[in-house]
PDB file of C-alpha atoms in Angstrom:
ATOM      1  CA  MET K   1       7.925  27.875  -8.541  1.00 82.00           C
ATOM      2  CA  THR K   2       7.463  29.386  -5.049  1.00 93.00           C
ATOM      3  CA  VAL K   3       8.688  27.252  -2.208  1.00 98.00           C
ATOM      4  CA  ARG K   4       6.025  26.542   0.436  1.00 99.00           C
ATOM      5  CA  SER K   5       6.879  25.727   4.037  1.00 99.00           C
ATOM      6  CA  ALA K   6       5.113  22.660   5.404  1.00 99.00           C
ATOM      7  CA  PHE K   7       4.893  20.229   8.265  1.00 99.00           C
ATOM      8  CA  SER K   8       3.371  16.812   8.793  1.00 99.00           C
ATOM      9  CA  LEU K   9       0.678  15.378  11.030  1.00 98.00           C
ATOM     10  CA  PRO K  10      -0.190  13.321  13.005  1.00 97.00           C
ATOM     11  CA  LEU K  11       2.683  13.737  15.442  1.00 97.00           C
ATOM     12  CA  VAL K  12       0.966  12.571  18.627  1.00 97.00           C
ATOM     13  CA  SER K  13      -1.766  10.029  19.378  1.00 96.00           C
ATOM     14  CA  SER K  14      -4.470  12.423  20.579  1.00 97.00           C
ATOM     15  CA  VAL K  15      -6.779  14.317  18.249  1.00 98.00           C
ATOM     16  CA  GLU K  16      -6.653  17.503  20.326  1.00 98.00           C
ATOM     17  CA  GLY K  17      -2.860  17.364  20.524  1.00 99.00           C
ATOM     18  CA  ASN K  18      -2.610  17.330  16.755  1.00 99.00           C
ATOM     19  CA  LEU K  19      -5.085  20.181  16.438  1.00 99.00           C
ATOM     20  CA  GLU K  20      -2.984  22.212  18.865  1.00 99.00           C
ATOM     21  CA  LEU K  21       0.095  21.507  16.726  1.00 99.00           C
ATOM     22  CA  ALA K  22      -1.842  22.509  13.587  1.00 99.00           C
ATOM     23  CA  ARG K  23      -2.793  25.844  15.154  1.00 99.00           C
ATOM     24  CA  HIS K  24       0.744  26.280  16.406  1.00 99.00           C
ATOM     25  CA  GLY K  25       2.165  25.664  12.947  1.00 99.00           C
ATOM     26  CA  GLU K  26      -0.239  28.151  11.392  1.00 99.00           C
ATOM     27  CA  ARG K  27       0.705  30.835  13.953  1.00 98.00           C
ATOM     28  CA  LEU K  28       4.378  30.189  13.104  1.00 99.00           C
ATOM     29  CA  GLY K  29       3.643  30.998   9.462  1.00 99.00           C
ATOM     30  CA  TYR K  30       3.749  27.574   7.808  1.00 99.00           C
ATOM     31  CA  ASP K  31       1.932  27.409   4.468  1.00 99.00           C
ATOM     32  CA  ASP K  32       0.913  23.744   4.469  1.00 99.00           C
ATOM     33  CA  VAL K  33       0.113  20.851   6.742  1.00 99.00           C
ATOM     34  CA  TRP K  34       0.197  17.350   5.191  1.00 99.00           C
ATOM     35  CA  LEU K  35      -1.436  14.353   6.806  1.00 99.00           C
ATOM     36  CA  ALA K  36      -0.318  10.722   6.625  1.00 97.00           C
ATOM     37  CA  ASP K  37      -2.768   7.801   6.554  1.00 97.00           C
ATOM     38  CA  THR K  38      -1.514   5.077   8.843  1.00 89.00           C
ATOM     39  CA  ALA K  39      -2.787   3.121  11.831  1.00 90.00           C
ATOM     40  CA  THR K  40      -3.679   6.213  13.825  1.00 94.00           C
ATOM     41  CA  ILE K  41      -6.229   9.022  13.650  1.00 97.00           C
ATOM     42  CA  ASP K  42      -8.327   8.726  10.499  1.00 98.00           C
ATOM     43  CA  VAL K  43      -6.825  10.944   7.814  1.00 98.00           C
ATOM     44  CA  PHE K  44     -10.078  12.502   6.601  1.00 99.00           C
ATOM     45  CA  VAL K  45     -11.432  13.076  10.101  1.00 99.00           C
ATOM     46  CA  LEU K  46      -8.230  14.808  11.108  1.00 99.00           C
ATOM     47  CA  SER K  47      -8.122  16.772   7.835  1.00 99.00           C
ATOM     48  CA  ALA K  48     -11.602  18.116   8.452  1.00 99.00           C
ATOM     49  CA  LEU K  49     -10.834  18.969  12.049  1.00 99.00           C
ATOM     50  CA  VAL K  50      -7.611  20.733  11.061  1.00 99.00           C
ATOM     51  CA  ALA K  51      -9.516  22.650   8.384  1.00 99.00           C
ATOM     52  CA  SER K  52     -12.039  23.759  10.986  1.00 99.00           C
ATOM     53  CA  ALA K  53      -9.361  24.661  13.573  1.00 99.00           C
ATOM     54  CA  THR K  54      -7.275  26.772  11.172  1.00 99.00           C
ATOM     55  CA  SER K  55      -7.893  29.436   8.555  1.00 98.00           C
ATOM     56  CA  THR K  56      -4.850  29.884   6.332  1.00 98.00           C
ATOM     57  CA  VAL K  57      -2.810  26.682   6.039  1.00 99.00           C
ATOM     58  CA  ARG K  58      -3.364  24.503   3.039  1.00 99.00           C
ATOM     59  CA  ILE K  59      -4.169  20.898   3.951  1.00 99.00           C
ATOM     60  CA  GLY K  60      -3.092  17.841   1.970  1.00 99.00           C
ATOM     61  CA  THR K  61      -3.006  14.105   2.367  1.00 99.00           C
ATOM     62  CA  ALA K  62       0.284  12.370   1.689  1.00 98.00           C
ATOM     63  CA  VAL K  63      -0.882   9.813   0.939  1.00 98.00           C
ATOM     64  CA  VAL K  64      -4.140   7.891   1.105  1.00 99.00           C
ATOM     65  CA  PRO K  65      -3.806   4.312  -0.196  1.00 98.00           C
ATOM     66  CA  VAL K  66      -5.982   3.715  -3.252  1.00 99.00           C
ATOM     67  CA  PHE K  67      -6.527   0.060  -2.230  1.00 98.00           C
ATOM     68  CA  THR K  68      -8.194   0.722   1.110  1.00 97.00           C
ATOM     69  CA  ARG K  69     -10.967   3.071  -0.076  1.00 98.00           C
ATOM     70  CA  PRO K  70     -12.782   2.825  -3.421  1.00 98.00           C
ATOM     71  CA  PRO K  71     -13.119   5.985  -5.550  1.00 99.00           C
ATOM     72  CA  ALA K  72     -16.700   6.600  -4.413  1.00 99.00           C
ATOM     73  CA  LEU K  73     -15.624   6.822  -0.751  1.00 99.00           C
ATOM     74  CA  LEU K  74     -12.556   8.895  -1.645  1.00 99.00           C
ATOM     75  CA  ALA K  75     -14.670  11.363  -3.603  1.00 99.00           C
ATOM     76  CA  ALA K  76     -17.210  11.780  -0.808  1.00 99.00           C
ATOM     77  CA  ALA K  77     -14.535  12.167   1.843  1.00 99.00           C
ATOM     78  CA  ALA K  78     -12.496  14.639  -0.200  1.00 99.00           C
ATOM     79  CA  ALA K  79     -15.525  16.726  -1.080  1.00 99.00           C
ATOM     80  CA  SER K  80     -16.597  16.816   2.555  1.00 99.00           C
ATOM     81  CA  VAL K  81     -13.186  18.032   3.725  1.00 99.00           C
ATOM     82  CA  SER K  82     -13.143  20.577   0.911  1.00 99.00           C
ATOM     83  CA  GLN K  83     -16.420  22.014   2.147  1.00 98.00           C
ATOM     84  CA  VAL K  84     -15.004  22.437   5.657  1.00 99.00           C
ATOM     85  CA  ALA K  85     -11.722  23.888   4.392  1.00 99.00           C
ATOM     86  CA  GLY K  86     -13.105  26.213   1.745  1.00 98.00           C
ATOM     87  CA  PRO K  87     -11.797  26.883  -1.750  1.00 98.00           C
ATOM     88  CA  ASP K  88      -8.157  26.117  -2.589  1.00 97.00           C
ATOM     89  CA  ARG K  89      -7.310  24.678   0.851  1.00 99.00           C
ATOM     90  CA  PHE K  90      -7.475  20.903   0.373  1.00 99.00           C
ATOM     91  CA  ILE K  91      -5.376  18.541  -1.729  1.00 99.00           C
ATOM     92  CA  LEU K  92      -6.115  14.841  -2.063  1.00 99.00           C
ATOM     93  CA  GLY K  93      -2.809  12.963  -2.268  1.00 99.00           C
ATOM     94  CA  LEU K  94      -3.117   9.328  -3.282  1.00 99.00           C
ATOM     95  CA  GLY K  95      -0.680   6.473  -3.531  1.00 98.00           C
ATOM     96  CA  ALA K  96      -0.284   2.715  -3.741  1.00 98.00           C
ATOM     97  CA  SER K  97       1.082   2.368  -0.193  1.00 96.00           C
ATOM     98  CA  SER K  98       2.748  -0.994   0.542  1.00 93.00           C
ATOM     99  CA  PRO K  99       1.896  -4.705   0.775  1.00 93.00           C
ATOM    100  CA  ALA K 100       2.363  -4.517   4.576  1.00 91.00           C
ATOM    101  CA  ILE K 101      -0.413  -1.919   4.935  1.00 94.00           C
ATOM    102  CA  VAL K 102      -2.688  -3.047   2.111  1.00 96.00           C
ATOM    103  CA  GLU K 103      -2.435  -6.839   2.426  1.00 96.00           C
ATOM    104  CA  ASP K 104      -1.257  -7.506   5.978  1.00 95.00           C
ATOM    105  CA  TRP K 105      -3.267  -4.829   7.753  1.00 95.00           C
ATOM    106  CA  CYS K 106      -6.341  -4.531   5.506  1.00 96.00           C
ATOM    107  CA  GLY K 107      -6.551  -7.966   3.836  1.00 97.00           C
ATOM    108  CA  VAL K 108      -6.734  -6.469   0.322  1.00 97.00           C
ATOM    109  CA  PRO K 109      -4.622  -7.905  -2.522  1.00 97.00           C
ATOM    110  CA  PHE K 110      -1.803  -5.532  -3.485  1.00 97.00           C
ATOM    111  CA  GLU K 111      -2.112  -6.047  -7.241  1.00 98.00           C
ATOM    112  CA  ARG K 112      -1.207  -3.802 -10.221  1.00 98.00           C
ATOM    113  CA  PRO K 113      -0.496  -0.744  -8.007  1.00 98.00           C
ATOM    114  CA  VAL K 114       0.439   1.595 -10.865  1.00 98.00           C
ATOM    115  CA  THR K 115      -2.725   0.828 -12.792  1.00 99.00           C
ATOM    116  CA  ARG K 116      -4.827   1.088  -9.640  1.00 99.00           C
ATOM    117  CA  VAL K 117      -3.448   4.567  -8.860  1.00 99.00           C
ATOM    118  CA  ARG K 118      -3.947   5.837 -12.396  1.00 99.00           C
ATOM    119  CA  GLU K 119      -7.473   4.459 -12.668  1.00 99.00           C
ATOM    120  CA  THR K 120      -8.446   5.858  -9.285  1.00 99.00           C
ATOM    121  CA  VAL K 121      -7.322   9.316 -10.346  1.00 99.00           C
ATOM    122  CA  GLU K 122      -9.200   9.023 -13.622  1.00 99.00           C
ATOM    123  CA  ALA K 123     -12.379   7.931 -11.869  1.00 99.00           C
ATOM    124  CA  LEU K 124     -12.125  10.696  -9.295  1.00 99.00           C
ATOM    125  CA  ARG K 125     -11.717  13.373 -11.931  1.00 99.00           C
ATOM    126  CA  MET K 126     -14.961  12.160 -13.487  1.00 99.00           C
ATOM    127  CA  MET K 127     -16.741  12.069 -10.173  1.00 99.00           C
ATOM    128  CA  PHE K 128     -15.800  15.651  -9.370  1.00 98.00           C
ATOM    129  CA  ALA K 129     -16.785  16.896 -12.868  1.00 98.00           C
ATOM    130  CA  GLU K 130     -19.807  14.866 -13.999  1.00 98.00           C
ATOM    131  CA  PRO K 131     -23.270  14.349 -12.457  1.00 98.00           C
ATOM    132  CA  LYS K 132     -23.311  10.579 -13.068  1.00 98.00           C
ATOM    133  CA  VAL K 133     -20.263   8.381 -13.556  1.00 99.00           C
ATOM    134  CA  THR K 134     -19.653   4.955 -14.986  1.00 99.00           C
ATOM    135  CA  TYR K 135     -16.021   3.925 -15.260  1.00 99.00           C
ATOM    136  CA  SER K 136     -14.651   0.582 -16.331  1.00 98.00           C
ATOM    137  CA  GLY K 137     -10.948  -0.031 -15.891  1.00 98.00           C
ATOM    138  CA  THR K 138      -8.724  -3.003 -15.295  1.00 98.00           C
ATOM    139  CA  THR K 139      -8.645  -2.619 -11.505  1.00 98.00           C
ATOM    140  CA  THR K 140     -11.353  -0.030 -10.878  1.00 98.00           C
ATOM    141  CA  ARG K 141     -15.035  -0.133 -11.783  1.00 98.00           C
ATOM    142  CA  VAL K 142     -17.789   2.324 -10.992  1.00 99.00           C
ATOM    143  CA  LYS K 143     -21.411   2.130 -12.179  1.00 99.00           C
ATOM    144  CA  ASN K 144     -23.956   4.942 -12.072  1.00 99.00           C
ATOM    145  CA  PHE K 145     -22.282   6.881  -9.259  1.00 99.00           C
ATOM    146  CA  ARG K 146     -23.588  10.285  -8.277  1.00 99.00           C
ATOM    147  CA  LEU K 147     -21.593  12.365  -5.841  1.00 99.00           C
ATOM    148  CA  GLY K 148     -24.045  13.866  -3.374  1.00 98.00           C
ATOM    149  CA  VAL K 149     -21.707  16.456  -1.821  1.00 98.00           C
ATOM    150  CA  ALA K 150     -20.035  19.200  -3.791  1.00 97.00           C
ATOM    151  CA  PRO K 151     -16.495  20.299  -2.967  1.00 98.00           C
ATOM    152  CA  ALA K 152     -15.934  23.980  -2.247  1.00 98.00           C
ATOM    153  CA  GLY K 153     -13.785  24.204  -5.357  1.00 97.00           C
ATOM    154  CA  GLU K 154     -11.392  22.154  -7.374  1.00 98.00           C
ATOM    155  CA  VAL K 155      -9.769  19.311  -5.440  1.00 99.00           C
ATOM    156  CA  PRO K 156      -6.223  18.859  -6.804  1.00 99.00           C
ATOM    157  CA  LEU K 157      -5.117  15.258  -7.037  1.00 99.00           C
ATOM    158  CA  TRP K 158      -1.505  14.482  -6.207  1.00 99.00           C
ATOM    159  CA  ILE K 159       0.212  11.114  -6.518  1.00 99.00           C
ATOM    160  CA  GLY K 160       2.817   9.601  -4.222  1.00 99.00           C
ATOM    161  CA  ALA K 161       5.710   8.181  -6.220  1.00 98.00           C
ATOM    162  CA  GLN K 162       9.143   6.705  -5.653  1.00 97.00           C
ATOM    163  CA  ARG K 163      10.106   4.573  -8.670  1.00 95.00           C
ATOM    164  CA  PRO K 164      10.241   5.849 -12.266  1.00 97.00           C
ATOM    165  CA  ILE K 165       7.042   4.260 -13.607  1.00 98.00           C
ATOM    166  CA  MET K 166       4.909   5.815 -10.857  1.00 98.00           C
ATOM    167  CA  ALA K 167       6.709   9.144 -11.203  1.00 98.00           C
ATOM    168  CA  GLY K 168       5.840   9.146 -14.900  1.00 98.00           C
ATOM    169  CA  VAL K 169       2.188   8.350 -14.124  1.00 99.00           C
ATOM    170  CA  ALA K 170       2.150  11.178 -11.601  1.00 99.00           C
ATOM    171  CA  GLY K 171       3.518  13.572 -14.196  1.00 99.00           C
ATOM    172  CA  GLU K 172       0.878  12.557 -16.704  1.00 99.00           C
ATOM    173  CA  PHE K 173      -2.206  12.262 -14.528  1.00 99.00           C
ATOM    174  CA  ALA K 174      -1.650  14.234 -11.318  1.00 99.00           C
ATOM    175  CA  ASP K 175      -1.538  17.870 -10.253  1.00 99.00           C
ATOM    176  CA  GLY K 176       1.451  17.329  -7.985  1.00 99.00           C
ATOM    177  CA  VAL K 177       3.820  14.677  -6.645  1.00 99.00           C
ATOM    178  CA  ALA K 178       4.674  13.461  -3.146  1.00 99.00           C
ATOM    179  CA  CYS K 179       7.858  11.555  -2.295  1.00 99.00           C
ATOM    180  CA  ASN K 180       9.580  10.151   0.793  1.00 98.00           C
ATOM    181  CA  PHE K 181      13.149   9.229   1.628  1.00 98.00           C
ATOM    182  CA  ILE K 182      14.756  10.813  -1.423  1.00 99.00           C
ATOM    183  CA  PRO K 183      18.238  12.387  -1.165  1.00 99.00           C
ATOM    184  CA  ALA K 184      18.618  15.898  -2.488  1.00 99.00           C
ATOM    185  CA  SER K 185      21.096  14.560  -5.055  1.00 98.00           C
ATOM    186  CA  ALA K 186      18.349  12.428  -6.647  1.00 98.00           C
ATOM    187  CA  VAL K 187      15.684  15.122  -6.854  1.00 99.00           C
ATOM    188  CA  PRO K 188      16.643  16.615 -10.266  1.00 98.00           C
ATOM    189  CA  ALA K 189      16.511  13.197 -12.026  1.00 98.00           C
ATOM    190  CA  PHE K 190      13.245  12.367 -10.240  1.00 98.00           C
ATOM    191  CA  LYS K 191      11.653  15.603 -11.370  1.00 98.00           C
ATOM    192  CA  GLN K 192      12.853  14.971 -14.918  1.00 98.00           C
ATOM    193  CA  THR K 193      11.074  11.599 -14.917  1.00 98.00           C
ATOM    194  CA  VAL K 194       7.922  13.389 -13.719  1.00 99.00           C
ATOM    195  CA  ALA K 195       8.376  15.984 -16.491  1.00 98.00           C
ATOM    196  CA  VAL K 196       8.480  13.232 -19.131  1.00 98.00           C
ATOM    197  CA  GLY K 197       5.065  12.098 -17.940  1.00 98.00           C
ATOM    198  CA  ALA K 198       3.785  15.679 -17.887  1.00 98.00           C
ATOM    199  CA  ASP K 199       4.949  16.105 -21.499  1.00 98.00           C
ATOM    200  CA  ARG K 200       2.737  13.172 -22.530  1.00 98.00           C
ATOM    201  CA  ALA K 201      -0.253  15.145 -21.204  1.00 98.00           C
ATOM    202  CA  ALA K 202       1.009  18.379 -22.804  1.00 98.00           C
ATOM    203  CA  LYS K 203       1.181  20.155 -19.426  1.00 96.00           C
ATOM    204  CA  SER K 204       2.664  23.580 -19.715  1.00 91.00           C
ATOM    205  CA  ALA K 205       3.902  24.015 -16.122  1.00 93.00           C
ATOM    206  CA  PRO K 206       6.079  21.726 -13.982  1.00 96.00           C
ATOM    207  CA  LEU K 207       4.371  19.796 -11.231  1.00 98.00           C
ATOM    208  CA  PRO K 208       5.106  20.739  -7.638  1.00 99.00           C
ATOM    209  CA  LEU K 209       6.955  18.217  -5.478  1.00 99.00           C
ATOM    210  CA  VAL K 210       6.397  17.703  -1.742  1.00 99.00           C
ATOM    211  CA  VAL K 211       8.916  15.630   0.196  1.00 99.00           C
ATOM    212  CA  ARG K 212       8.385  14.441   3.766  1.00 99.00           C
ATOM    213  CA  LEU K 213      11.592  14.955   5.728  1.00 99.00           C
ATOM    214  CA  GLN K 214      12.143  13.040   8.992  1.00 99.00           C
ATOM    215  CA  THR K 215      13.477  15.754  11.311  1.00 99.00           C
ATOM    216  CA  ILE K 216      15.175  16.003  14.690  1.00 99.00           C
ATOM    217  CA  VAL K 217      16.436  19.421  15.840  1.00 99.00           C
ATOM    218  CA  THR K 218      18.945  18.763  18.612  1.00 98.00           C
ATOM    219  CA  ASP K 219      22.425  19.279  19.943  1.00 97.00           C
ATOM    220  CA  ASP K 220      22.725  15.564  20.701  1.00 98.00           C
ATOM    221  CA  ARG K 221      23.463  14.386  17.204  1.00 97.00           C
ATOM    222  CA  ALA K 222      24.499  10.843  18.150  1.00 97.00           C
ATOM    223  CA  ALA K 223      21.250  10.135  19.991  1.00 98.00           C
ATOM    224  CA  ALA K 224      19.222  11.618  17.137  1.00 98.00           C
ATOM    225  CA  LEU K 225      20.962   9.463  14.611  1.00 98.00           C
ATOM    226  CA  ASP K 226      20.185   6.354  16.600  1.00 98.00           C
ATOM    227  CA  THR K 227      16.535   7.393  16.897  1.00 98.00           C
ATOM    228  CA  LEU K 228      16.261   7.964  13.140  1.00 98.00           C
ATOM    229  CA  ARG K 229      18.040   4.658  12.473  1.00 98.00           C
ATOM    230  CA  ALA K 230      15.290   2.811  14.317  1.00 96.00           C
ATOM    231  CA  VAL K 231      12.521   4.845  12.657  1.00 97.00           C
ATOM    232  CA  MET K 232      13.799   4.675   9.080  1.00 98.00           C
ATOM    233  CA  GLY K 233      15.000   1.068   8.992  1.00 98.00           C
ATOM    234  CA  PRO K 234      11.580  -0.671   8.691  1.00 96.00           C
ATOM    235  CA  TYR K 235      10.477   1.773   5.993  1.00 95.00           C
ATOM    236  CA  LEU K 236      13.646   1.314   3.972  1.00 98.00           C
ATOM    237  CA  ALA K 237      13.266  -2.460   4.170  1.00 97.00           C
ATOM    238  CA  THR K 238       9.990  -2.418   2.238  1.00 95.00           C
ATOM    239  CA  PRO K 239      10.312  -3.394  -1.437  1.00 94.00           C
ATOM    240  CA  THR K 240       9.444  -0.007  -2.926  1.00 94.00           C
ATOM    241  CA  TYR K 241      11.691   2.054  -0.685  1.00 97.00           C
ATOM    242  CA  ASN K 242      14.470  -0.512  -0.737  1.00 97.00           C
ATOM    243  CA  SER K 243      14.677  -0.627  -4.524  1.00 97.00           C
ATOM    244  CA  PHE K 244      14.359   3.164  -4.693  1.00 97.00           C
ATOM    245  CA  LEU K 245      17.209   3.521  -2.243  1.00 98.00           C
ATOM    246  CA  ALA K 246      19.430   1.285  -4.374  1.00 98.00           C
ATOM    247  CA  SER K 247      18.507   3.282  -7.490  1.00 97.00           C
ATOM    248  CA  CYS K 248      19.700   6.461  -5.762  1.00 97.00           C
ATOM    249  CA  GLY K 249      23.167   5.051  -5.343  1.00 97.00           C
ATOM    250  CA  TYR K 250      22.895   3.298  -1.972  1.00 98.00           C
ATOM    251  CA  GLU K 251      23.121  -0.298  -3.216  1.00 98.00           C
ATOM    252  CA  ALA K 252      25.149  -1.596  -0.271  1.00 98.00           C
ATOM    253  CA  GLU K 253      22.977   0.038   2.343  1.00 98.00           C
ATOM    254  CA  ALA K 254      19.801  -1.244   0.627  1.00 98.00           C
ATOM    255  CA  ALA K 255      21.181  -4.783   0.470  1.00 98.00           C
ATOM    256  CA  ASN K 256      22.223  -4.767   4.119  1.00 98.00           C
ATOM    257  CA  ILE K 257      18.860  -3.430   5.256  1.00 98.00           C
ATOM    258  CA  LYS K 258      16.994  -6.012   3.199  1.00 98.00           C
ATOM    259  CA  ALA K 259      19.192  -8.854   4.464  1.00 98.00           C
ATOM    260  CA  GLY K 260      18.578  -7.858   8.052  1.00 98.00           C
ATOM    261  CA  TRP K 261      14.857  -7.646   7.440  1.00 97.00           C
ATOM    262  CA  ASP K 262      14.711 -11.015   5.726  1.00 97.00           C
ATOM    263  CA  ASP K 263      16.578 -12.496   8.723  1.00 98.00           C
ATOM    264  CA  ARG K 264      14.149 -10.774  11.120  1.00 96.00           C
ATOM    265  CA  ASP K 265      17.154  -9.122  12.686  1.00 97.00           C
ATOM    266  CA  ARG K 266      16.113  -5.573  13.615  1.00 94.00           C
ATOM    267  CA  ALA K 267      19.579  -4.749  14.924  1.00 95.00           C
ATOM    268  CA  ALA K 268      21.005  -5.603  11.501  1.00 97.00           C
ATOM    269  CA  VAL K 269      18.346  -3.483   9.802  1.00 97.00           C
ATOM    270  CA  ALA K 270      19.247  -0.515  11.969  1.00 95.00           C
ATOM    271  CA  ALA K 271      22.967  -1.080  11.375  1.00 96.00           C
ATOM    272  CA  GLY K 272      22.316  -0.875   7.639  1.00 98.00           C
ATOM    273  CA  VAL K 273      20.937   2.630   8.103  1.00 98.00           C
ATOM    274  CA  THR K 274      24.316   4.352   8.207  1.00 98.00           C
ATOM    275  CA  ASP K 275      25.006   7.865   9.558  1.00 98.00           C
ATOM    276  CA  GLU K 276      25.725   9.031   6.028  1.00 98.00           C
ATOM    277  CA  LEU K 277      22.435   7.660   4.747  1.00 99.00           C
ATOM    278  CA  ILE K 278      20.458   9.308   7.502  1.00 99.00           C
ATOM    279  CA  CYS K 279      22.109  12.673   6.855  1.00 98.00           C
ATOM    280  CA  ASP K 280      21.340  12.385   3.170  1.00 99.00           C
ATOM    281  CA  LEU K 281      17.642  11.501   3.634  1.00 99.00           C
ATOM    282  CA  ALA K 282      16.684  13.316   6.848  1.00 99.00           C
ATOM    283  CA  ILE K 283      17.072  16.602   8.683  1.00 99.00           C
ATOM    284  CA  VAL K 284      19.187  16.263  11.809  1.00 99.00           C
ATOM    285  CA  GLY K 285      21.365  18.588  13.870  1.00 98.00           C
ATOM    286  CA  ASP K 286      21.082  21.959  15.541  1.00 98.00           C
ATOM    287  CA  GLU K 287      18.829  24.675  14.188  1.00 98.00           C
ATOM    288  CA  VAL K 288      21.471  26.104  11.848  1.00 98.00           C
ATOM    289  CA  GLU K 289      22.398  22.704  10.435  1.00 98.00           C
ATOM    290  CA  CYS K 290      18.759  21.757   9.963  1.00 99.00           C
ATOM    291  CA  ARG K 291      17.933  24.993   8.154  1.00 98.00           C
ATOM    292  CA  GLU K 292      20.949  24.496   5.873  1.00 98.00           C
ATOM    293  CA  LYS K 293      19.808  20.951   5.068  1.00 99.00           C
ATOM    294  CA  VAL K 294      16.258  22.068   4.278  1.00 99.00           C
ATOM    295  CA  ALA K 295      17.793  24.676   1.922  1.00 98.00           C
ATOM    296  CA  GLN K 296      19.710  21.914   0.154  1.00 99.00           C
ATOM    297  CA  PHE K 297      16.461  20.142  -0.608  1.00 99.00           C
ATOM    298  CA  THR K 298      14.773  23.270  -1.929  1.00 99.00           C
ATOM    299  CA  GLU K 299      17.823  24.149  -4.003  1.00 98.00           C
ATOM    300  CA  SER K 300      17.680  20.665  -5.517  1.00 99.00           C
ATOM    301  CA  GLY K 301      14.075  21.207  -6.678  1.00 98.00           C
ATOM    302  CA  VAL K 302      11.794  20.313  -3.732  1.00 99.00           C
ATOM    303  CA  ASP K 303       8.932  22.804  -3.864  1.00 99.00           C
ATOM    304  CA  VAL K 304       7.330  21.815  -0.538  1.00 99.00           C
ATOM    305  CA  PRO K 305       9.811  20.583   2.070  1.00 99.00           C
ATOM    306  CA  MET K 306       7.581  18.921   4.671  1.00 99.00           C
ATOM    307  CA  ILE K 307       9.073  18.856   8.161  1.00 99.00           C
ATOM    308  CA  HIS K 308       8.121  15.711  10.095  1.00 99.00           C
ATOM    309  CA  PRO K 309       9.408  16.113  13.651  1.00 99.00           C
ATOM    310  CA  VAL K 310      10.431  12.785  15.153  1.00 99.00           C
ATOM    311  CA  ALA K 311       9.558  13.777  18.683  1.00 98.00           C
ATOM    312  CA  ARG K 312       8.981  12.102  22.057  1.00 96.00           C
ATOM    313  CA  SER K 313       6.271  14.510  23.114  1.00 98.00           C
ATOM    314  CA  GLN K 314       3.906  17.182  21.816  1.00 98.00           C
ATOM    315  CA  GLY K 315       6.062  19.876  23.408  1.00 98.00           C
ATOM    316  CA  GLU K 316       9.158  18.569  21.643  1.00 98.00           C
ATOM    317  CA  ALA K 317       7.347  18.480  18.313  1.00 99.00           C
ATOM    318  CA  ALA K 318       6.110  22.026  18.828  1.00 99.00           C
ATOM    319  CA  ALA K 319       9.653  23.185  19.637  1.00 99.00           C
ATOM    320  CA  MET K 320      11.015  21.634  16.466  1.00 99.00           C
ATOM    321  CA  LEU K 321       8.329  23.331  14.372  1.00 99.00           C
ATOM    322  CA  GLU K 322       9.238  26.637  15.967  1.00 99.00           C
ATOM    323  CA  ALA K 323      12.957  26.102  15.402  1.00 98.00           C
ATOM    324  CA  LEU K 324      12.435  25.609  11.649  1.00 99.00           C
ATOM    325  CA  SER K 325       9.503  27.998  11.199  1.00 98.00           C
ATOM    326  CA  PRO K 326       9.496  30.384   8.187  1.00 95.00           C
ATOM    327  CA  ARG K 327      11.307  33.638   8.793  1.00 74.00           C
TER     328      ARG K 327
END
């Protein structure tokens, strides 16, 4: 499978700043731009604007929570972005997200996430293919839905996965897989779990894997490690990432991070994110070191290494994208 170069948005708080970075990345030769859905610029608004501001990069979401938008809204939004982007330029990446985002931020019960993801994908496939849809699942129900906007072409559906059960569901029901905070050493086993799911659906080709890589290109390694420690700690304290971390062989680190989080001790959380752990999960160092680390991920089986610059400014983010641009 051909490796695709990619970067992540949003990286700054302004819409125009992110569009400038999208155009910058396209000029540098990146193949993809993947957008996160968090408490910042709306993911579908930014996707459509990026599609309009660029002409060659493929655009994907990694990922949109299935709990915060029902399938009808997801279908309409994805089809609309597809029209702006044109054929073969938009991927809808979906995932369960986390209780913090789904329950605490949005007030929606975080229940049966694996089933909810699978049923959302099933309902969406029907919505994109059939004129009128009724779907009755355990967590998802749709009655007499008609999609009033046609996508420009097929909208591939990818699933965000960390733990084995979701990876298997992704293999069986999705067109691709997104993952975060996975060490290169764990990628082959992860892809094998995805392949088991794909075998259940009799898929003939392996599914592509995109991995978001927290990145700092710098000569000040110590400062970068401390920055990444603070960024990664809260993520790695969440139940899904914490258990995944332990399953990848970092039991002590996962336990220390969780204990610090449970005690509401952010310093202890950060201390649990060791230098070794950061270097295994992220891209940090000078340009040569960072390129070598990206190569380790692609050699392990990552098809789309997604650079996510952890930057203090738009200019710093742009410089990191340039440092690791395709050559």
